[in-house]
Every structure is written in C-alpha cells, then in structure tokens.
Amino acid sequence: MQPTISDSSILHCSVPEGLDCIIPVGDLDEDGRRTILEYYLSRLNTKGIDLDRIVSMTSRFTPADIEYLFQQVAQFAFEEEYTSKHDYVVTTDTFLQMMPRIRPSLTEGMIEDFQKDSVAYARV
C-alpha cells in the first residue's frame, strides 16, 4: 500500500501483515543543511560565501526548499550574466537578495509536533 501522510510530521504506512509502522520525518539539523548547501554551492560560480550565515538563514527549510532556493539563485545568476554579458559570481549577498522570496515549508508547530510524536511512538 502507498504511504499516506497522516499529519504534518509523521509518515504513516500500512505493512502487509496488518501492522502499522510510523516513520518520523523531522527537520534538518545544521549539519544536514550544510551538506545540502555545500552540494548545491559546488554547482555554482561562487566567491566569498558565508556558509555559516546561509545555514542559519535556512532553519525550517526542507531539502526541497533548499533546492528551490538554489534554483532561484541560479536563475538570477543566469539573468544577470545574460543582461551584462559577463560572468556573474554568486556571493552571500545574492542569497540575501533571494531569501525573502523563499519561505520555509516547516513551521515551529510542525517541528514541535514531530518532537512529541517521536517520543510518543518511539520503540525503545
């Protein structure tokens, strides 16, 4: 059976034997966001990126939110290059310009629900 989302922070799926399994899906920690950000940064022409600042600015971002942020940054860089006919270098300032356009998918309430559900459904 296909997984269904039972609430904002828990993925609920049926197991063939009739048992249910609950797989908590929470937010990314700083290391997780840093890893994803480093991956996408490696694909752009960058200089002087303050990675710590971008990591802190992307709290409550999902991996898809981070990917969308980079799509927007890459599109902006492309348009700047096309207009100026010169290479555009992505900097921390580029991210500062783009961040107000990107809202995180996770809310504090969702993260709190995840933490409560993780405790309630833990099998320790």
PDB file of C-alpha atoms in Angstrom:
ATOM      1  CA  MET A   1       0.000   0.000   0.000  1.00  0.00           C
ATOM      2  CA  GLN A   2       1.234   3.515  -0.761  1.00  0.00           C
ATOM      3  CA  PRO A   3       2.389   5.694   2.153  1.00  0.00           C
ATOM      4  CA  THR A   4      -0.033   8.400   3.204  1.00  0.00           C
ATOM      5  CA  ILE A   5       0.665  11.464   5.270  1.00  0.00           C
ATOM      6  CA  SER A   6      -1.332  11.188   8.492  1.00  0.00           C
ATOM      7  CA  ASP A   7      -0.297  14.595   9.802  1.00  0.00           C
ATOM      8  CA  SER A   8       2.264  17.276   9.173  1.00  0.00           C
ATOM      9  CA  SER A   9       5.202  15.494  10.762  1.00  0.00           C
ATOM     10  CA  ILE A  10       4.579  11.740  10.595  1.00  0.00           C
ATOM     11  CA  LEU A  11       4.556   9.416   7.621  1.00  0.00           C
ATOM     12  CA  HIS A  12       2.178   6.523   8.232  1.00  0.00           C
ATOM     13  CA  CYS A  13       2.236   3.401   6.103  1.00  0.00           C
ATOM     14  CA  SER A  14       0.498   0.052   6.204  1.00  0.00           C
ATOM     15  CA  VAL A  15       2.596  -3.083   6.403  1.00  0.00           C
ATOM     16  CA  PRO A  16       1.312  -6.230   4.601  1.00  0.00           C
ATOM     17  CA  GLU A  17       0.905  -8.186   7.862  1.00  0.00           C
ATOM     18  CA  GLY A  18      -1.585  -5.611   9.069  1.00  0.00           C
ATOM     19  CA  LEU A  19       0.901  -3.920  11.373  1.00  0.00           C
ATOM     20  CA  ASP A  20       1.464  -0.236  11.107  1.00  0.00           C
ATOM     21  CA  CYS A  21       4.798   1.473  11.103  1.00  0.00           C
ATOM     22  CA  ILE A  22       5.302   5.118  11.842  1.00  0.00           C
ATOM     23  CA  ILE A  23       8.322   6.811  10.370  1.00  0.00           C
ATOM     24  CA  PRO A  24       9.070  10.214  11.896  1.00  0.00           C
ATOM     25  CA  VAL A  25      10.171  12.785   9.346  1.00  0.00           C
ATOM     26  CA  GLY A  26      11.563  15.883  11.016  1.00  0.00           C
ATOM     27  CA  ASP A  27      13.507  18.971  10.189  1.00  0.00           C
ATOM     28  CA  LEU A  28      17.142  19.133   9.118  1.00  0.00           C
ATOM     29  CA  ASP A  29      19.807  19.998  11.641  1.00  0.00           C
ATOM     30  CA  GLU A  30      22.615  22.418  10.787  1.00  0.00           C
ATOM     31  CA  ASP A  31      24.907  19.629   9.571  1.00  0.00           C
ATOM     32  CA  GLY A  32      22.200  18.319   7.253  1.00  0.00           C
ATOM     33  CA  ARG A  33      21.522  21.751   5.794  1.00  0.00           C
ATOM     34  CA  ARG A  34      25.260  22.420   5.469  1.00  0.00           C
ATOM     35  CA  THR A  35      25.761  19.186   3.496  1.00  0.00           C
ATOM     36  CA  ILE A  36      22.947  20.016   1.090  1.00  0.00           C
ATOM     37  CA  LEU A  37      24.082  23.632   0.736  1.00  0.00           C
ATOM     38  CA  GLU A  38      27.664  22.546   0.005  1.00  0.00           C
ATOM     39  CA  TYR A  39      26.404  20.219  -2.715  1.00  0.00           C
ATOM     40  CA  TYR A  40      24.461  22.958  -4.482  1.00  0.00           C
ATOM     41  CA  LEU A  41      27.167  25.594  -3.944  1.00  0.00           C
ATOM     42  CA  SER A  42      29.632  23.321  -5.738  1.00  0.00           C
ATOM     43  CA  ARG A  43      27.485  23.675  -8.858  1.00  0.00           C
ATOM     44  CA  LEU A  44      27.572  27.480  -8.939  1.00  0.00           C
ATOM     45  CA  ASN A  45      30.212  30.101  -9.735  1.00  0.00           C
ATOM     46  CA  THR A  46      30.716  31.414  -6.181  1.00  0.00           C
ATOM     47  CA  LYS A  47      33.066  33.626  -4.230  1.00  0.00           C
ATOM     48  CA  GLY A  48      33.088  34.770  -0.627  1.00  0.00           C
ATOM     49  CA  ILE A  49      30.166  32.643   0.521  1.00  0.00           C
ATOM     50  CA  ASP A  50      29.476  32.841   4.267  1.00  0.00           C
ATOM     51  CA  LEU A  51      28.194  29.290   4.597  1.00  0.00           C
ATOM     52  CA  ASP A  52      27.547  29.604   8.327  1.00  0.00           C
ATOM     53  CA  ARG A  53      25.249  32.556   7.685  1.00  0.00           C
ATOM     54  CA  ILE A  54      23.322  30.746   4.968  1.00  0.00           C
ATOM     55  CA  VAL A  55      22.988  27.659   7.182  1.00  0.00           C
ATOM     56  CA  SER A  56      21.486  29.774   9.954  1.00  0.00           C
ATOM     57  CA  MET A  57      19.157  31.534   7.489  1.00  0.00           C
ATOM     58  CA  THR A  58      17.742  28.221   6.254  1.00  0.00           C
ATOM     59  CA  SER A  59      16.405  26.813   9.509  1.00  0.00           C
ATOM     60  CA  ARG A  60      12.993  25.173   8.948  1.00  0.00           C
ATOM     61  CA  PHE A  61      13.925  24.593   5.285  1.00  0.00           C
ATOM     62  CA  THR A  62      13.327  21.143   3.862  1.00  0.00           C
ATOM     63  CA  PRO A  63      15.719  19.680   1.286  1.00  0.00           C
ATOM     64  CA  ALA A  64      13.187  20.692  -1.383  1.00  0.00           C
ATOM     65  CA  ASP A  65      13.141  24.270  -0.043  1.00  0.00           C
ATOM     66  CA  ILE A  66      16.933  24.401  -0.293  1.00  0.00           C
ATOM     67  CA  GLU A  67      16.821  23.030  -3.834  1.00  0.00           C
ATOM     68  CA  TYR A  68      14.237  25.683  -4.767  1.00  0.00           C
ATOM     69  CA  LEU A  69      16.415  28.397  -3.224  1.00  0.00           C
ATOM     70  CA  PHE A  70      19.299  27.289  -5.430  1.00  0.00           C
ATOM     71  CA  GLN A  71      17.078  27.177  -8.497  1.00  0.00           C
ATOM     72  CA  GLN A  72      16.148  30.788  -7.815  1.00  0.00           C
ATOM     73  CA  VAL A  73      19.765  31.802  -7.210  1.00  0.00           C
ATOM     74  CA  ALA A  74      20.882  30.035 -10.412  1.00  0.00           C
ATOM     75  CA  GLN A  75      18.090  31.699 -12.416  1.00  0.00           C
ATOM     76  CA  PHE A  76      19.044  35.095 -11.010  1.00  0.00           C
ATOM     77  CA  ALA A  77      22.718  34.484 -11.862  1.00  0.00           C
ATOM     78  CA  PHE A  78      21.790  33.401 -15.393  1.00  0.00           C
ATOM     79  CA  GLU A  79      19.693  36.515 -15.949  1.00  0.00           C
ATOM     80  CA  GLU A  80      22.476  38.739 -14.640  1.00  0.00           C
ATOM     81  CA  GLU A  81      25.009  37.075 -16.944  1.00  0.00           C
ATOM     82  CA  TYR A  82      22.679  37.342 -19.907  1.00  0.00           C
ATOM     83  CA  THR A  83      21.997  41.021 -19.285  1.00  0.00           C
ATOM     84  CA  SER A  84      25.566  42.072 -18.525  1.00  0.00           C
ATOM     85  CA  LYS A  85      27.302  39.683 -20.964  1.00  0.00           C
ATOM     86  CA  HIS A  86      29.808  38.925 -18.158  1.00  0.00           C
ATOM     87  CA  ASP A  87      30.218  36.092 -15.693  1.00  0.00           C
ATOM     88  CA  TYR A  88      28.126  36.576 -12.590  1.00  0.00           C
ATOM     89  CA  VAL A  89      29.660  35.410  -9.325  1.00  0.00           C
ATOM     90  CA  VAL A  90      27.202  34.260  -6.663  1.00  0.00           C
ATOM     91  CA  THR A  91      28.008  35.709  -3.237  1.00  0.00           C
ATOM     92  CA  THR A  92      26.378  35.759   0.163  1.00  0.00           C
ATOM     93  CA  ASP A  93      24.669  38.983  -0.936  1.00  0.00           C
ATOM     94  CA  THR A  94      22.982  37.066  -3.752  1.00  0.00           C
ATOM     95  CA  PHE A  95      21.455  34.750  -1.170  1.00  0.00           C
ATOM     96  CA  LEU A  96      20.425  37.715   0.966  1.00  0.00           C
ATOM     97  CA  GLN A  97      18.547  39.097  -2.047  1.00  0.00           C
ATOM     98  CA  MET A  98      16.789  35.803  -2.737  1.00  0.00           C
ATOM     99  CA  MET A  99      15.900  34.701   0.806  1.00  0.00           C
ATOM    100  CA  PRO A 100      12.861  36.982   1.254  1.00  0.00           C
ATOM    101  CA  ARG A 101      11.275  35.253  -1.756  1.00  0.00           C
ATOM    102  CA  ILE A 102      11.608  31.744  -0.288  1.00  0.00           C
ATOM    103  CA  ARG A 103       9.518  30.682   2.681  1.00  0.00           C
ATOM    104  CA  PRO A 104      10.402  27.555   4.638  1.00  0.00           C
ATOM    105  CA  SER A 105       7.899  24.714   4.430  1.00  0.00           C
ATOM    106  CA  LEU A 106       8.208  23.793   8.090  1.00  0.00           C
ATOM    107  CA  THR A 107       6.644  25.786  10.899  1.00  0.00           C
ATOM    108  CA  GLU A 108       7.611  25.757  14.565  1.00  0.00           C
ATOM    109  CA  GLY A 109       4.330  23.930  15.235  1.00  0.00           C
ATOM    110  CA  MET A 110       5.228  21.166  12.801  1.00  0.00           C
ATOM    111  CA  ILE A 111       8.625  20.730  14.422  1.00  0.00           C
ATOM    112  CA  GLU A 112       7.058  20.606  17.894  1.00  0.00           C
ATOM    113  CA  ASP A 113       4.518  18.016  16.692  1.00  0.00           C
ATOM    114  CA  PHE A 114       7.352  15.942  15.256  1.00  0.00           C
ATOM    115  CA  GLN A 115       9.246  16.017  18.538  1.00  0.00           C
ATOM    116  CA  LYS A 116       6.139  14.990  20.518  1.00  0.00           C
ATOM    117  CA  ASP A 117       5.308  12.216  18.036  1.00  0.00           C
ATOM    118  CA  SER A 118       8.888  10.946  18.109  1.00  0.00           C
ATOM    119  CA  VAL A 119       8.603  10.472  21.860  1.00  0.00           C
ATOM    120  CA  ALA A 120       5.088   9.019  21.720  1.00  0.00           C
ATOM    121  CA  TYR A 121       5.850   6.467  19.008  1.00  0.00           C
ATOM    122  CA  ALA A 122       9.447   5.573  19.887  1.00  0.00           C
ATOM    123  CA  ARG A 123      10.147   1.867  20.302  1.00  0.00           C
ATOM    124  CA  VAL A 124      12.939   1.880  22.811  1.00  0.00           C
TER     125      VAL A 124
END
